[in-house]
mmCIF file of C-alpha atoms in Angstrom:
data_model
loop_
_atom_site.group_PDB
_atom_site.id
_atom_site.type_symbol
_atom_site.label_atom_id
_atom_site.label_comp_id
_atom_site.label_asym_id
_atom_site.label_seq_id
_atom_site.Cartn_x
_atom_site.Cartn_y
_atom_site.Cartn_z
ATOM 1 C CA MET G 268 -13.871 -14.014 8.609
ATOM 2 C CA SER G 269 -10.513 -14.063 6.068
ATOM 3 C CA TRP G 270 -8.716 -12.160 3.968
ATOM 4 C CA GLU G 271 -6.130 -13.108 1.227
ATOM 5 C CA LEU G 272 -3.082 -10.926 1.060
ATOM 6 C CA THR G 273 -1.844 -11.937 -2.407
ATOM 7 C CA THR G 274 1.359 -9.670 -1.949
ATOM 8 C CA ALA G 275 3.623 -8.266 1.148
ATOM 9 C CA GLU G 276 2.220 -5.073 0.252
ATOM 10 C CA ASP G 277 -1.369 -6.223 0.575
ATOM 11 C CA THR G 278 -0.071 -7.541 3.999
ATOM 12 C CA VAL G 279 1.245 -3.903 4.936
ATOM 13 C CA ARG G 280 -2.039 -2.006 3.668
ATOM 14 C CA PHE G 281 -3.823 -4.506 5.949
ATOM 15 C CA GLY G 282 -1.967 -3.706 8.771
ATOM 16 C CA GLU G 283 -2.331 0.130 8.114
ATOM 17 C CA SER G 284 -5.718 -0.379 8.393
ATOM 18 C CA LEU G 285 -5.886 -2.384 11.493
ATOM 19 C CA GLY G 286 -2.831 0.237 12.685
ATOM 20 C CA ALA G 287 -5.319 3.082 12.033
ATOM 21 C CA VAL G 288 -7.992 2.235 14.406
ATOM 22 C CA LEU G 289 -5.731 1.077 17.399
ATOM 23 C CA ARG G 290 -5.744 3.162 20.525
ATOM 24 C CA ALA G 291 -3.531 3.497 23.768
ATOM 25 C CA GLY G 292 -4.549 0.087 25.599
ATOM 26 C CA ASP G 293 -5.252 -1.986 22.979
ATOM 27 C CA LEU G 294 -3.708 -5.517 22.348
ATOM 28 C CA VAL G 295 -3.151 -7.343 19.340
ATOM 29 C CA LEU G 296 -2.075 -11.173 19.222
ATOM 30 C CA LEU G 297 -0.027 -12.220 16.417
ATOM 31 C CA ALA G 298 -0.072 -16.129 15.617
ATOM 32 C CA GLY G 299 0.948 -18.089 12.649
ATOM 33 C CA PRO G 300 4.272 -20.378 11.242
ATOM 34 C CA LEU G 301 7.423 -18.810 10.958
ATOM 35 C CA GLY G 302 7.329 -16.419 7.392
ATOM 36 C CA ALA G 303 3.513 -16.192 7.548
ATOM 37 C CA GLY G 304 3.962 -12.207 7.616
ATOM 38 C CA LYS G 305 3.698 -11.101 11.041
ATOM 39 C CA THR G 306 6.674 -8.623 11.133
ATOM 40 C CA VAL G 307 5.248 -7.566 8.075
ATOM 41 C CA LEU G 308 2.071 -7.277 9.418
ATOM 42 C CA THR G 309 3.495 -4.977 12.447
ATOM 43 C CA ARG G 310 5.091 -2.651 9.812
ATOM 44 C CA GLY G 311 1.467 -1.949 8.722
ATOM 45 C CA ILE G 312 0.197 -1.448 12.059
ATOM 46 C CA ALA G 313 3.133 0.731 12.617
ATOM 47 C CA ALA G 314 2.606 2.759 9.623
ATOM 48 C CA GLY G 315 -1.531 3.119 10.369
ATOM 49 C CA LEU G 316 -0.588 4.571 13.778
ATOM 50 C CA GLY G 317 1.791 6.445 12.357
ATOM 51 C CA VAL G 318 4.901 5.912 14.936
ATOM 52 C CA LEU G 319 8.402 6.682 14.570
ATOM 53 C CA GLY G 320 11.276 4.365 13.666
ATOM 54 C CA ARG G 321 11.753 1.514 11.465
ATOM 55 C CA VAL G 322 10.339 -1.995 12.216
ATOM 56 C CA SER G 323 11.995 -5.162 12.241
ATOM 57 C CA SER G 324 11.588 -8.665 14.200
ATOM 58 C CA PRO G 325 12.390 -7.847 18.199
ATOM 59 C CA THR G 326 12.987 -11.722 18.528
ATOM 60 C CA PHE G 327 16.586 -11.130 20.108
ATOM 61 C CA VAL G 328 15.602 -7.976 21.909
ATOM 62 C CA LEU G 329 12.256 -9.574 22.750
ATOM 63 C CA ALA G 330 10.643 -6.233 22.480
ATOM 64 C CA ARG G 331 11.093 -2.629 20.617
ATOM 65 C CA VAL G 332 9.179 0.982 21.716
ATOM 66 C CA HIS G 333 8.273 2.981 18.796
ATOM 67 C CA PRO G 334 7.716 6.400 19.806
ATOM 68 C CA ALA G 335 4.492 8.158 18.907
ATOM 69 C CA GLY G 336 3.913 10.115 15.939
ATOM 70 C CA ASP G 337 1.288 12.611 15.438
ATOM 71 C CA ARG G 338 -1.496 10.292 16.584
ATOM 72 C CA GLY G 339 0.017 10.330 20.311
ATOM 73 C CA VAL G 340 -0.062 6.138 20.900
ATOM 74 C CA PRO G 341 3.269 4.439 20.731
ATOM 75 C CA LEU G 342 3.512 1.124 19.951
ATOM 76 C CA VAL G 343 5.648 -1.949 21.798
ATOM 77 C CA HIS G 344 6.295 -4.453 19.264
ATOM 78 C CA VAL G 345 6.824 -8.029 21.078
ATOM 79 C CA ASP G 346 8.290 -11.278 20.173
ATOM 80 C CA ALA G 347 7.663 -13.666 22.589
ATOM 81 C CA TYR G 348 8.727 -16.781 20.464
ATOM 82 C CA ARG G 349 11.943 -17.087 22.477
ATOM 83 C CA LEU G 350 9.886 -17.119 25.890
ATOM 84 C CA GLY G 351 8.142 -20.555 24.914
ATOM 85 C CA GLY G 352 5.313 -20.038 27.048
ATOM 86 C CA ASP G 353 7.545 -18.593 30.182
ATOM 87 C CA LEU G 354 4.993 -16.588 31.699
ATOM 88 C CA ALA G 355 7.537 -15.052 34.144
ATOM 89 C CA GLN G 356 9.365 -13.849 31.579
ATOM 90 C CA LEU G 357 6.702 -12.293 30.084
ATOM 91 C CA ASP G 358 5.852 -10.439 33.255
ATOM 92 C CA ASP G 359 9.177 -8.917 33.360
ATOM 93 C CA LEU G 360 8.652 -7.062 30.000
ATOM 94 C CA ASP G 361 6.054 -4.973 32.318
ATOM 95 C CA LEU G 362 3.587 -5.471 29.321
ATOM 96 C CA ASP G 363 0.570 -4.483 31.491
ATOM 97 C CA THR G 364 2.270 -1.440 32.358
ATOM 98 C CA ASP G 365 3.120 -0.516 28.484
ATOM 99 C CA LEU G 366 -0.962 -1.017 27.875
ATOM 100 C CA GLU G 367 -1.908 1.249 29.829
ATOM 101 C CA ALA G 368 -0.209 3.980 27.273
ATOM 102 C CA SER G 369 0.511 2.432 24.073
ATOM 103 C CA ALA G 370 -0.721 -0.191 21.925
ATOM 104 C CA VAL G 371 0.790 -3.260 22.020
ATOM 105 C CA VAL G 372 1.169 -6.008 19.302
ATOM 106 C CA VAL G 373 2.966 -9.621 20.301
ATOM 107 C CA GLU G 374 3.993 -11.630 17.878
ATOM 108 C CA TRP G 375 3.415 -15.665 18.925
ATOM 109 C CA GLY G 376 1.671 -14.163 21.841
ATOM 110 C CA GLU G 377 -1.738 -16.707 21.643
ATOM 111 C CA GLY G 378 -1.958 -18.886 24.834
ATOM 112 C CA SER G 379 0.352 -16.602 27.029
ATOM 113 C CA ALA G 380 -0.268 -12.755 26.416
ATOM 114 C CA GLU G 381 -4.649 -13.247 26.445
ATOM 115 C CA ARG G 382 -3.998 -12.860 30.327
ATOM 116 C CA LEU G 383 -2.999 -8.782 29.866
ATOM 117 C CA SER G 384 -6.139 -7.546 28.982
ATOM 118 C CA GLU G 385 -9.624 -9.110 28.384
ATOM 119 C CA ASP G 386 -10.210 -6.965 25.255
ATOM 120 C CA TYR G 387 -7.736 -8.318 22.652
ATOM 121 C CA LEU G 388 -7.545 -9.547 19.174
ATOM 122 C CA VAL G 389 -6.249 -12.123 17.663
ATOM 123 C CA VAL G 390 -4.778 -12.042 13.741
ATOM 124 C CA ARG G 391 -4.010 -15.789 12.780
ATOM 125 C CA LEU G 392 -1.767 -15.254 9.592
ATOM 126 C CA ASP G 393 -1.527 -18.492 7.432
ATOM 127 C CA ARG G 394 0.981 -19.047 4.524
ATOM 128 C CA ARG G 395 -0.208 -21.131 1.775
ATOM 129 C CA PRO G 396 2.133 -23.727 -1.129
ATOM 130 C CA ASP G 397 1.203 -20.487 -3.348
ATOM 131 C CA ASP G 398 2.791 -17.789 -1.243
ATOM 132 C CA VAL G 399 -0.433 -16.292 -0.466
ATOM 133 C CA ARG G 400 -1.297 -15.244 3.069
ATOM 134 C CA VAL G 401 -4.723 -15.563 5.130
ATOM 135 C CA ALA G 402 -5.490 -13.037 7.791
ATOM 136 C CA GLU G 403 -8.185 -14.311 10.059
ATOM 137 C CA LEU G 404 -9.694 -12.441 12.954
ATOM 138 C CA GLU G 405 -10.834 -13.289 16.406
ATOM 139 C CA PRO G 406 -12.193 -10.345 18.237
ATOM 140 C CA HIS G 407 -12.411 -10.857 22.308
ATOM 141 C CA GLY G 408 -14.219 -8.609 24.724
ATOM 142 C CA ALA G 409 -14.497 -5.155 23.376
ATOM 143 C CA TRP G 410 -12.829 -6.036 19.933
ATOM 144 C CA GLU G 411 -16.203 -7.934 19.232
ATOM 145 C CA SER G 412 -18.270 -4.609 18.599
ATOM 146 C CA ARG G 413 -14.637 -2.774 17.463
ATOM 147 C CA LEU G 414 -14.438 -4.758 14.231
ATOM 148 C CA ALA G 415 -17.014 -2.452 12.656
ATOM 149 C CA GLU G 416 -14.150 0.141 13.053
ATOM 150 C CA LEU G 417 -12.100 -1.479 10.301
ATOM 151 C CA SER G 418 -11.779 -0.621 6.871
ATOM 152 C CA LEU G 419 -10.302 -3.411 5.730
ATOM 153 C CA ALA G 420 -11.307 -4.387 2.120
ATOM 154 C CA HIS G 421 -12.618 -7.860 1.683
#
């Protein structure tokens, strides 16, 4: 199933819908080339979760924790780009501990962060030449039945 996201606002709204159903223990992996909209999507996820703080790319700090808002679920936003698949550095972030109490979104996590949980959702973003983004969801484990919770316009 795929969604066309014509504007950055569409990407944020898509993320808000996803964030609205996230709960502590959820793992979301964002995949796609540079400029595909992974951080913009994460801004929407954060808004849907209602977390506090401005969302920006954590490329240089690797991970940012956004405190819980009214829903009580914090967001851990990770950018694994600089890790280059180095699983030891990923382990050093203690994401498995964060995952117990937070929703965790990992940009560039496909191929390394899946091992944090058997239940995870991959969101693949692609940017077409006309600047439209295309999002595809790939559920794993419990996410296969949870996709029905999403109220994403298709």
